[in-house]
């Protein structure tokens, strides 16, 4: 056993040395002086363990006492760190005359687009619904008629996490909203969120965003769908002369399904979304009769709106590039 005087004098040294530290640098030096590998406490331990005159019992209790001293050190050490962290800069040391930068940054084009879409959708009577990014296979696939052996469920296309998946589309939110039974008769729901696919090349990102929307309405038809999409795109692109065309498509959850192209100034058609009449087997399961749905890639329509040609510009975090989109938040 260590002598009581010995223990007390070590404790006193610890307290004194820690409290006289002025900064973190000094504190770290004190730490290694006391509890570092070559520090005072380990030196004690070694000295006693080597002493062949001491019984094993005695060595054990000395080991225990040294550990208690280490705990004692750590207690004061942590207190000192919080004291450093809480230290306020004295007001007479703050220079209020230093000019503040007026460049406070601006919203990313994807955020601008997203805000814009929220505004348009809400004006058009849509209610926002959300779902998890890590989704059950049931909502992402099964409930949408995507069978077990469908190629999209392949490990090469989808990220699996234990029994779940990183959702591959926001259409999963459609099922969650219908299943919740929160809505009756006629209603409009939309969602915007992150989606994931095993794609990573010059025109694809492994994580991107989609807007999913659907309208449950007894008079819904392909022509009301077309009228709605035209209205939406006119608002989004902020021009009246938007031209679209519907081509037949295939999605397991809509029938008929369409792919929608928009015409550009140069006369070229660009595919921008998928849509269709929600399949009867999906609707009837939750007691609904008729409706249409659509899914839009946020990156895609943002690139078109802002004239961005390289999808990787959206994720490169290149400040001068980002700065050109919206100086609205700078003062
Ligand atoms: N989920 C589809 C995709 O990721 C997009 C889509 C197509 C959504 C048709 C829909 C729809 O709601 O009706 O490619």
CSV table of C-alpha atoms and ligand atoms in Angstrom, one decimal:
chain,number,residue,atom,x,y,z
A,1,UNK,CA,0.0,0.0,0.0
A,2,UNK,CA,1.2,3.5,-0.7
A,3,UNK,CA,1.7,5.8,2.3
A,4,UNK,CA,-1.1,8.2,2.9
A,5,UNK,CA,1.2,11.1,2.8
A,6,UNK,CA,2.5,10.0,-0.6
A,7,UNK,CA,-1.0,9.8,-2.0
A,8,UNK,CA,-1.9,13.2,-0.7
A,9,UNK,CA,1.2,14.9,-2.0
A,10,UNK,CA,0.6,13.4,-5.5
A,11,UNK,CA,-3.0,14.6,-5.4
A,12,UNK,CA,-1.9,18.1,-4.4
A,13,UNK,CA,0.6,18.2,-7.2
A,14,UNK,CA,-2.1,17.2,-9.7
A,15,UNK,CA,-4.4,19.9,-8.5
A,16,UNK,CA,-1.8,22.6,-8.5
A,17,UNK,CA,-0.4,21.8,-11.9
A,18,UNK,CA,-3.8,21.5,-13.6
A,19,UNK,CA,-5.1,24.7,-12.1
A,20,UNK,CA,-2.1,26.7,-13.2
A,21,UNK,CA,-2.5,25.6,-16.9
A,22,UNK,CA,-3.3,28.6,-19.1
A,23,UNK,CA,-4.2,26.8,-22.3
A,24,UNK,CA,-4.9,23.4,-23.8
A,25,UNK,CA,-1.3,23.0,-24.9
A,26,UNK,CA,-0.1,23.3,-21.3
A,27,UNK,CA,-2.8,21.0,-20.1
A,28,UNK,CA,-1.8,18.3,-22.5
A,29,UNK,CA,1.8,18.5,-21.3
A,30,UNK,CA,0.6,18.0,-17.7
A,31,UNK,CA,-1.5,15.1,-18.8
A,32,UNK,CA,1.5,13.2,-20.2
A,33,UNK,CA,3.6,14.2,-17.2
A,34,UNK,CA,1.2,12.5,-14.8
A,35,UNK,CA,-0.7,9.8,-16.7
A,36,UNK,CA,1.3,9.3,-19.9
A,37,UNK,CA,3.1,6.1,-20.6
A,38,UNK,CA,6.4,7.4,-19.2
A,39,UNK,CA,4.5,9.6,-16.6
A,40,UNK,CA,4.9,9.9,-12.9
A,41,UNK,CA,2.1,7.4,-12.0
A,42,UNK,CA,3.4,4.7,-14.3
A,43,UNK,CA,6.9,5.2,-12.9
A,44,UNK,CA,5.5,4.5,-9.4
A,45,UNK,CA,3.7,1.4,-10.6
A,46,UNK,CA,6.8,0.0,-12.2
A,47,UNK,CA,8.9,0.8,-9.2
A,48,UNK,CA,6.6,-1.2,-6.8
A,49,UNK,CA,6.0,-4.1,-9.2
A,50,UNK,CA,9.7,-4.7,-9.5
A,51,UNK,CA,10.2,-4.7,-5.8
A,52,UNK,CA,10.7,-8.5,-4.9
A,53,UNK,CA,10.1,-7.8,-1.2
A,54,UNK,CA,6.5,-6.9,-1.8
A,55,UNK,CA,3.8,-9.6,-1.6
A,56,UNK,CA,1.4,-10.1,-4.6
A,57,UNK,CA,-1.4,-8.9,-2.4
A,58,UNK,CA,0.4,-5.7,-1.7
A,59,UNK,CA,1.3,-5.1,-5.4
A,60,UNK,CA,-2.4,-5.6,-6.3
A,61,UNK,CA,-3.5,-2.9,-3.8
A,62,UNK,CA,-0.8,-0.5,-5.0
A,63,UNK,CA,-2.1,-1.0,-8.6
A,64,UNK,CA,-5.6,-0.2,-7.4
A,65,UNK,CA,-4.4,3.0,-5.7
A,66,UNK,CA,-2.5,4.1,-8.8
A,67,UNK,CA,-5.6,3.6,-10.9
A,68,UNK,CA,-7.6,5.7,-8.4
A,69,UNK,CA,-5.0,8.5,-8.8
A,70,UNK,CA,-5.4,8.3,-12.5
A,71,UNK,CA,-9.2,8.7,-12.1
A,72,UNK,CA,-8.5,11.7,-9.8
A,73,UNK,CA,-6.3,13.2,-12.5
A,74,UNK,CA,-9.0,12.7,-15.2
A,75,UNK,CA,-11.6,14.3,-13.1
A,76,UNK,CA,-9.6,17.5,-12.7
A,77,UNK,CA,-8.5,17.3,-16.3
A,78,UNK,CA,-12.1,17.2,-17.6
A,79,UNK,CA,-13.1,20.1,-15.3
A,80,UNK,CA,-10.3,22.2,-16.7
A,81,UNK,CA,-11.3,21.5,-20.3
A,82,UNK,CA,-14.9,22.6,-19.6
A,83,UNK,CA,-13.5,25.7,-18.0
A,84,UNK,CA,-11.5,26.5,-21.1
A,85,UNK,CA,-14.6,25.9,-23.3
A,86,UNK,CA,-16.8,28.2,-21.3
A,87,UNK,CA,-14.3,31.0,-21.2
A,88,UNK,CA,-15.9,34.1,-22.7
A,89,UNK,CA,-13.9,36.6,-24.7
A,90,UNK,CA,-13.8,39.7,-22.5
A,91,UNK,CA,-15.9,42.4,-24.3
A,92,UNK,CA,-13.0,44.8,-24.2
A,93,UNK,CA,-11.0,42.4,-26.4
A,94,UNK,CA,-13.7,42.3,-29.2
A,95,UNK,CA,-13.0,44.7,-32.1
A,96,UNK,CA,-16.4,45.9,-33.3
A,97,UNK,CA,-14.8,48.0,-36.1
A,98,UNK,CA,-13.7,45.0,-38.2
A,99,UNK,CA,-16.0,45.0,-41.3
A,100,UNK,CA,-18.3,42.0,-41.6
A,101,UNK,CA,-18.3,40.2,-44.9
A,102,UNK,CA,-21.5,40.9,-46.9
A,103,UNK,CA,-21.2,37.6,-48.8
A,104,UNK,CA,-23.4,35.3,-46.8
A,105,UNK,CA,-23.8,32.7,-49.5
A,106,UNK,CA,-26.9,31.7,-51.5
A,107,UNK,CA,-29.1,28.8,-52.1
A,108,UNK,CA,-28.0,25.8,-54.2
A,109,UNK,CA,-29.8,25.5,-57.5
A,110,UNK,CA,-31.4,22.3,-56.3
A,111,UNK,CA,-32.7,24.1,-53.1
A,112,UNK,CA,-34.0,26.9,-55.2
A,113,UNK,CA,-35.9,24.5,-57.5
A,114,UNK,CA,-37.2,22.6,-54.5
A,115,UNK,CA,-38.6,25.8,-52.9
A,116,UNK,CA,-40.1,26.7,-56.1
A,117,UNK,CA,-41.8,23.4,-56.5
A,118,UNK,CA,-43.2,23.5,-53.0
A,119,UNK,CA,-44.7,26.8,-53.8
A,120,UNK,CA,-46.3,25.7,-57.0
A,121,UNK,CA,-47.6,22.4,-55.6
A,122,UNK,CA,-49.2,24.1,-52.6
A,123,UNK,CA,-50.8,26.7,-54.9
A,124,UNK,CA,-52.2,23.8,-56.9
A,125,UNK,CA,-53.8,22.2,-53.8
A,126,UNK,CA,-51.3,19.5,-53.1
A,127,UNK,CA,-50.5,18.3,-49.5
A,128,UNK,CA,-46.9,17.3,-48.7
A,129,UNK,CA,-46.2,13.8,-47.5
A,130,UNK,CA,-42.8,12.2,-46.6
A,131,UNK,CA,-41.3,8.8,-46.3
A,132,UNK,CA,-38.0,7.3,-45.0
A,133,UNK,CA,-34.9,7.1,-47.2
A,134,UNK,CA,-34.2,3.7,-45.9
A,135,UNK,CA,-37.3,2.0,-47.0
A,136,UNK,CA,-39.0,-1.4,-46.6
A,137,UNK,CA,-38.9,-3.5,-49.8
A,138,UNK,CA,-42.6,-3.7,-49.4
A,139,UNK,CA,-43.2,0.0,-50.0
A,140,UNK,CA,-40.4,0.4,-52.6
A,141,UNK,CA,-41.3,-2.7,-54.6
A,142,UNK,CA,-43.9,-5.2,-53.6
A,143,UNK,CA,-46.8,-2.8,-53.1
A,144,UNK,CA,-46.0,-1.2,-56.4
A,145,UNK,CA,-46.3,-4.5,-58.3
A,146,UNK,CA,-42.5,-4.7,-58.8
A,147,UNK,CA,-42.2,-8.5,-58.4
A,148,UNK,CA,-39.4,-10.3,-56.6
A,149,UNK,CA,-37.5,-11.2,-59.8
A,150,UNK,CA,-37.8,-7.8,-61.4
A,151,UNK,CA,-34.3,-6.6,-62.5
A,152,UNK,CA,-34.6,-3.3,-60.5
A,153,UNK,CA,-34.5,-5.5,-57.4
A,154,UNK,CA,-31.0,-6.7,-58.4
A,155,UNK,CA,-28.1,-6.0,-56.1
A,156,UNK,CA,-26.4,-4.4,-59.1
A,157,UNK,CA,-29.1,-1.7,-59.3
A,158,UNK,CA,-30.3,-1.2,-55.7
A,159,UNK,CA,-28.5,-0.6,-52.4
A,160,UNK,CA,-29.6,-3.1,-49.8
A,161,UNK,CA,-29.2,-2.4,-46.1
A,162,UNK,CA,-29.9,-5.5,-44.1
A,163,UNK,CA,-33.6,-6.3,-44.9
A,164,UNK,CA,-34.3,-2.9,-46.3
A,165,UNK,CA,-33.3,-0.8,-49.3
A,166,UNK,CA,-32.2,2.8,-49.9
A,167,UNK,CA,-35.4,3.8,-51.7
A,168,UNK,CA,-35.0,3.8,-55.5
A,169,UNK,CA,-37.9,6.2,-56.1
A,170,UNK,CA,-40.2,8.4,-54.2
A,171,UNK,CA,-43.2,6.4,-55.5
A,172,UNK,CA,-42.9,4.5,-52.2
A,173,UNK,CA,-44.4,7.6,-50.5
A,174,UNK,CA,-47.6,7.1,-52.6
A,175,UNK,CA,-48.2,3.7,-50.9
A,176,UNK,CA,-47.5,5.1,-47.5
A,177,UNK,CA,-49.9,8.0,-48.0
A,178,UNK,CA,-52.7,5.7,-49.4
A,179,UNK,CA,-52.2,3.2,-46.6
A,180,UNK,CA,-52.4,5.9,-43.9
A,181,UNK,CA,-56.1,6.4,-44.8
A,182,UNK,CA,-55.7,10.0,-43.8
A,183,UNK,CA,-57.3,11.3,-47.0
A,184,UNK,CA,-60.8,10.7,-48.3
A,185,UNK,CA,-62.7,11.4,-51.5
A,186,UNK,CA,-60.6,13.6,-53.8
A,187,UNK,CA,-57.1,14.8,-52.8
A,188,UNK,CA,-53.6,15.7,-54.1
A,189,UNK,CA,-50.4,14.5,-52.5
A,190,UNK,CA,-46.8,15.3,-53.4
A,191,UNK,CA,-43.3,14.5,-52.0
A,192,UNK,CA,-39.8,15.6,-52.7
A,193,UNK,CA,-36.9,13.4,-51.6
A,194,UNK,CA,-33.6,11.7,-52.0
A,195,UNK,CA,-33.4,8.4,-54.0
A,196,UNK,CA,-30.5,6.0,-54.6
A,197,UNK,CA,-29.4,3.8,-57.4
A,198,UNK,CA,-26.2,2.0,-58.2
A,199,UNK,CA,-25.4,4.4,-61.1
A,200,UNK,CA,-22.4,6.6,-61.1
A,201,UNK,CA,-21.1,8.0,-64.4
A,202,UNK,CA,-21.0,11.2,-66.4
A,203,UNK,CA,-24.8,11.6,-66.5
A,204,UNK,CA,-25.9,9.8,-63.4
A,205,UNK,CA,-25.4,10.3,-59.6
A,206,UNK,CA,-25.8,7.4,-57.2
A,207,UNK,CA,-28.0,9.7,-55.0
A,208,UNK,CA,-30.4,12.1,-56.6
A,209,UNK,CA,-33.9,13.6,-56.0
A,210,UNK,CA,-37.4,13.0,-57.2
A,211,UNK,CA,-40.7,14.7,-57.0
A,212,UNK,CA,-43.6,12.3,-56.8
A,213,UNK,CA,-47.2,13.5,-57.1
A,214,UNK,CA,-50.6,12.0,-57.4
A,215,UNK,CA,-54.2,13.0,-57.7
A,216,UNK,CA,-57.1,10.9,-56.6
A,217,UNK,CA,-60.1,12.1,-58.4
A,218,UNK,CA,-63.1,10.4,-60.0
A,219,UNK,CA,-62.7,12.4,-63.2
A,220,UNK,CA,-59.0,11.7,-63.5
A,221,UNK,CA,-57.9,10.6,-67.0
A,222,UNK,CA,-54.9,10.7,-69.3
A,223,UNK,CA,-56.2,14.0,-70.7
A,224,UNK,CA,-56.6,15.6,-67.3
A,225,UNK,CA,-53.1,14.3,-66.5
A,226,UNK,CA,-51.7,16.0,-69.6
A,227,UNK,CA,-53.5,19.3,-68.8
A,228,UNK,CA,-52.2,19.2,-65.2
A,229,UNK,CA,-48.6,18.5,-66.3
A,230,UNK,CA,-48.7,21.3,-68.8
A,231,UNK,CA,-49.9,23.7,-66.1
A,232,UNK,CA,-47.2,22.6,-63.7
A,233,UNK,CA,-44.4,22.9,-66.3
A,234,UNK,CA,-45.5,26.3,-67.4
A,235,UNK,CA,-45.3,27.5,-63.8
A,236,UNK,CA,-42.0,25.8,-63.2
A,237,UNK,CA,-40.3,27.1,-66.4
A,238,UNK,CA,-42.1,30.4,-66.0
A,239,UNK,CA,-43.2,30.6,-69.6
A,240,UNK,CA,-46.5,30.1,-71.4
A,241,UNK,CA,-45.4,28.5,-74.6
A,242,UNK,CA,-44.4,25.1,-73.1
A,243,UNK,CA,-45.0,22.2,-75.5
A,244,UNK,CA,-45.2,18.6,-74.3
A,245,UNK,CA,-45.7,15.2,-75.9
A,246,UNK,CA,-46.8,11.9,-74.3
A,247,UNK,CA,-45.2,8.7,-75.4
A,248,UNK,CA,-46.4,5.3,-74.3
A,249,UNK,CA,-44.3,3.9,-71.5
A,250,UNK,CA,-44.3,1.1,-69.0
A,251,UNK,CA,-44.3,1.3,-65.2
A,252,UNK,CA,-45.6,-1.6,-63.1
A,253,UNK,CA,-47.7,0.7,-60.9
A,254,UNK,CA,-49.5,2.7,-63.7
A,255,UNK,CA,-51.6,1.6,-66.7
A,256,UNK,CA,-51.6,3.2,-69.1
A,257,UNK,CA,-48.1,4.7,-68.5
A,258,UNK,CA,-46.5,7.6,-70.4
A,259,UNK,CA,-43.2,9.2,-70.7
A,260,UNK,CA,-43.4,12.9,-71.1
A,261,UNK,CA,-41.0,15.0,-73.3
A,262,UNK,CA,-40.7,18.8,-73.4
A,263,UNK,CA,-39.8,20.8,-76.5
A,264,UNK,CA,-37.0,23.2,-76.4
A,265,UNK,CA,-36.1,26.4,-78.3
A,266,UNK,CA,-33.8,24.4,-80.5
A,267,UNK,CA,-36.7,22.2,-81.5
A,268,UNK,CA,-35.3,19.2,-79.6
A,269,UNK,CA,-37.6,17.0,-77.3
A,270,UNK,CA,-36.2,16.1,-73.9
A,271,UNK,CA,-37.7,13.4,-71.7
A,272,UNK,CA,-38.5,14.8,-68.2
A,273,UNK,CA,-40.9,12.6,-66.4
A,274,UNK,CA,-42.9,9.4,-66.1
A,275,UNK,CA,-46.6,9.3,-65.3
A,276,UNK,CA,-49.8,7.3,-65.7
A,277,UNK,CA,-53.1,6.2,-64.3
A,278,UNK,CA,-52.5,4.4,-61.0
A,279,UNK,CA,-53.3,0.7,-61.4
A,280,UNK,CA,-56.6,-0.5,-60.1
A,281,UNK,CA,-55.1,-3.2,-57.9
A,282,UNK,CA,-53.1,-0.6,-56.0
A,283,UNK,CA,-56.0,1.8,-55.5
A,284,UNK,CA,-58.7,-0.7,-54.6
A,285,UNK,CA,-56.5,-2.3,-51.9
A,286,UNK,CA,-56.9,1.0,-50.0
A,287,UNK,CA,-60.4,1.7,-51.0
A,288,UNK,CA,-59.8,4.3,-53.7
A,289,UNK,CA,-61.1,4.3,-57.3
A,290,UNK,CA,-59.3,6.5,-59.7
A,291,UNK,CA,-56.2,8.6,-59.9
A,292,UNK,CA,-53.0,9.5,-61.8
A,293,UNK,CA,-49.4,9.8,-60.7
A,294,UNK,CA,-46.2,11.3,-61.9
A,295,UNK,CA,-42.5,11.1,-61.0
A,296,UNK,CA,-40.0,13.9,-62.0
A,297,UNK,CA,-36.2,13.9,-61.6
A,298,UNK,CA,-35.4,17.1,-59.6
A,299,UNK,CA,-31.8,17.3,-61.0
A,300,UNK,CA,-33.1,17.0,-64.5
A,301,UNK,CA,-35.7,19.8,-64.4
A,302,UNK,CA,-33.3,22.0,-62.4
A,303,UNK,CA,-30.6,21.5,-65.0
A,304,UNK,CA,-33.1,22.5,-67.7
A,305,UNK,CA,-34.4,25.5,-65.8
A,306,UNK,CA,-30.9,26.9,-65.0
A,307,UNK,CA,-29.2,25.8,-68.2
A,308,UNK,CA,-26.8,23.4,-66.4
A,309,UNK,CA,-25.2,20.9,-68.7
A,310,UNK,CA,-23.0,18.8,-66.4
A,311,UNK,CA,-24.9,16.9,-63.6
A,312,UNK,CA,-21.6,16.7,-61.5
A,313,UNK,CA,-21.6,20.5,-61.2
A,314,UNK,CA,-24.5,20.0,-58.8
A,315,UNK,CA,-22.4,18.1,-56.3
A,316,UNK,CA,-18.9,19.5,-56.8
A,317,UNK,CA,-19.2,22.2,-54.2
A,318,UNK,CA,-17.4,24.7,-56.4
A,319,UNK,CA,-18.0,28.1,-54.8
A,320,UNK,CA,-17.6,30.4,-57.8
A,321,UNK,CA,-19.9,28.1,-59.7
A,322,UNK,CA,-22.5,28.0,-57.0
A,323,UNK,CA,-22.4,31.7,-56.5
A,324,UNK,CA,-23.8,32.5,-59.9
A,325,UNK,CA,-27.2,31.0,-58.9
A,326,UNK,CA,-29.1,33.5,-56.9
A,327,UNK,CA,-27.7,36.5,-55.2
A,328,UNK,CA,-31.1,36.9,-53.6
A,329,UNK,CA,-29.8,36.1,-50.1
A,330,UNK,CA,-26.8,38.4,-50.2
A,331,UNK,CA,-27.1,41.7,-48.4
B,1,LIG,N1,-40.9,5.9,-60.1
B,1,LIG,C1,-40.6,6.2,-61.5
B,1,LIG,C2,-39.1,6.2,-61.6
B,1,LIG,O1,-38.4,6.3,-60.7
B,1,LIG,C3,-41.1,7.5,-61.9
B,1,LIG,C4,-42.6,7.4,-62.1
B,1,LIG,C5,-43.2,7.0,-63.2
B,1,LIG,C6,-43.4,7.8,-61.0
B,1,LIG,C7,-44.5,6.9,-63.4
B,1,LIG,C8,-44.8,7.7,-61.1
B,1,LIG,C9,-45.3,7.3,-62.3
B,1,LIG,O2,-45.6,8.1,-60.1
B,1,LIG,O3,-46.7,7.3,-62.4
B,1,LIG,O4,-38.6,6.1,-62.7
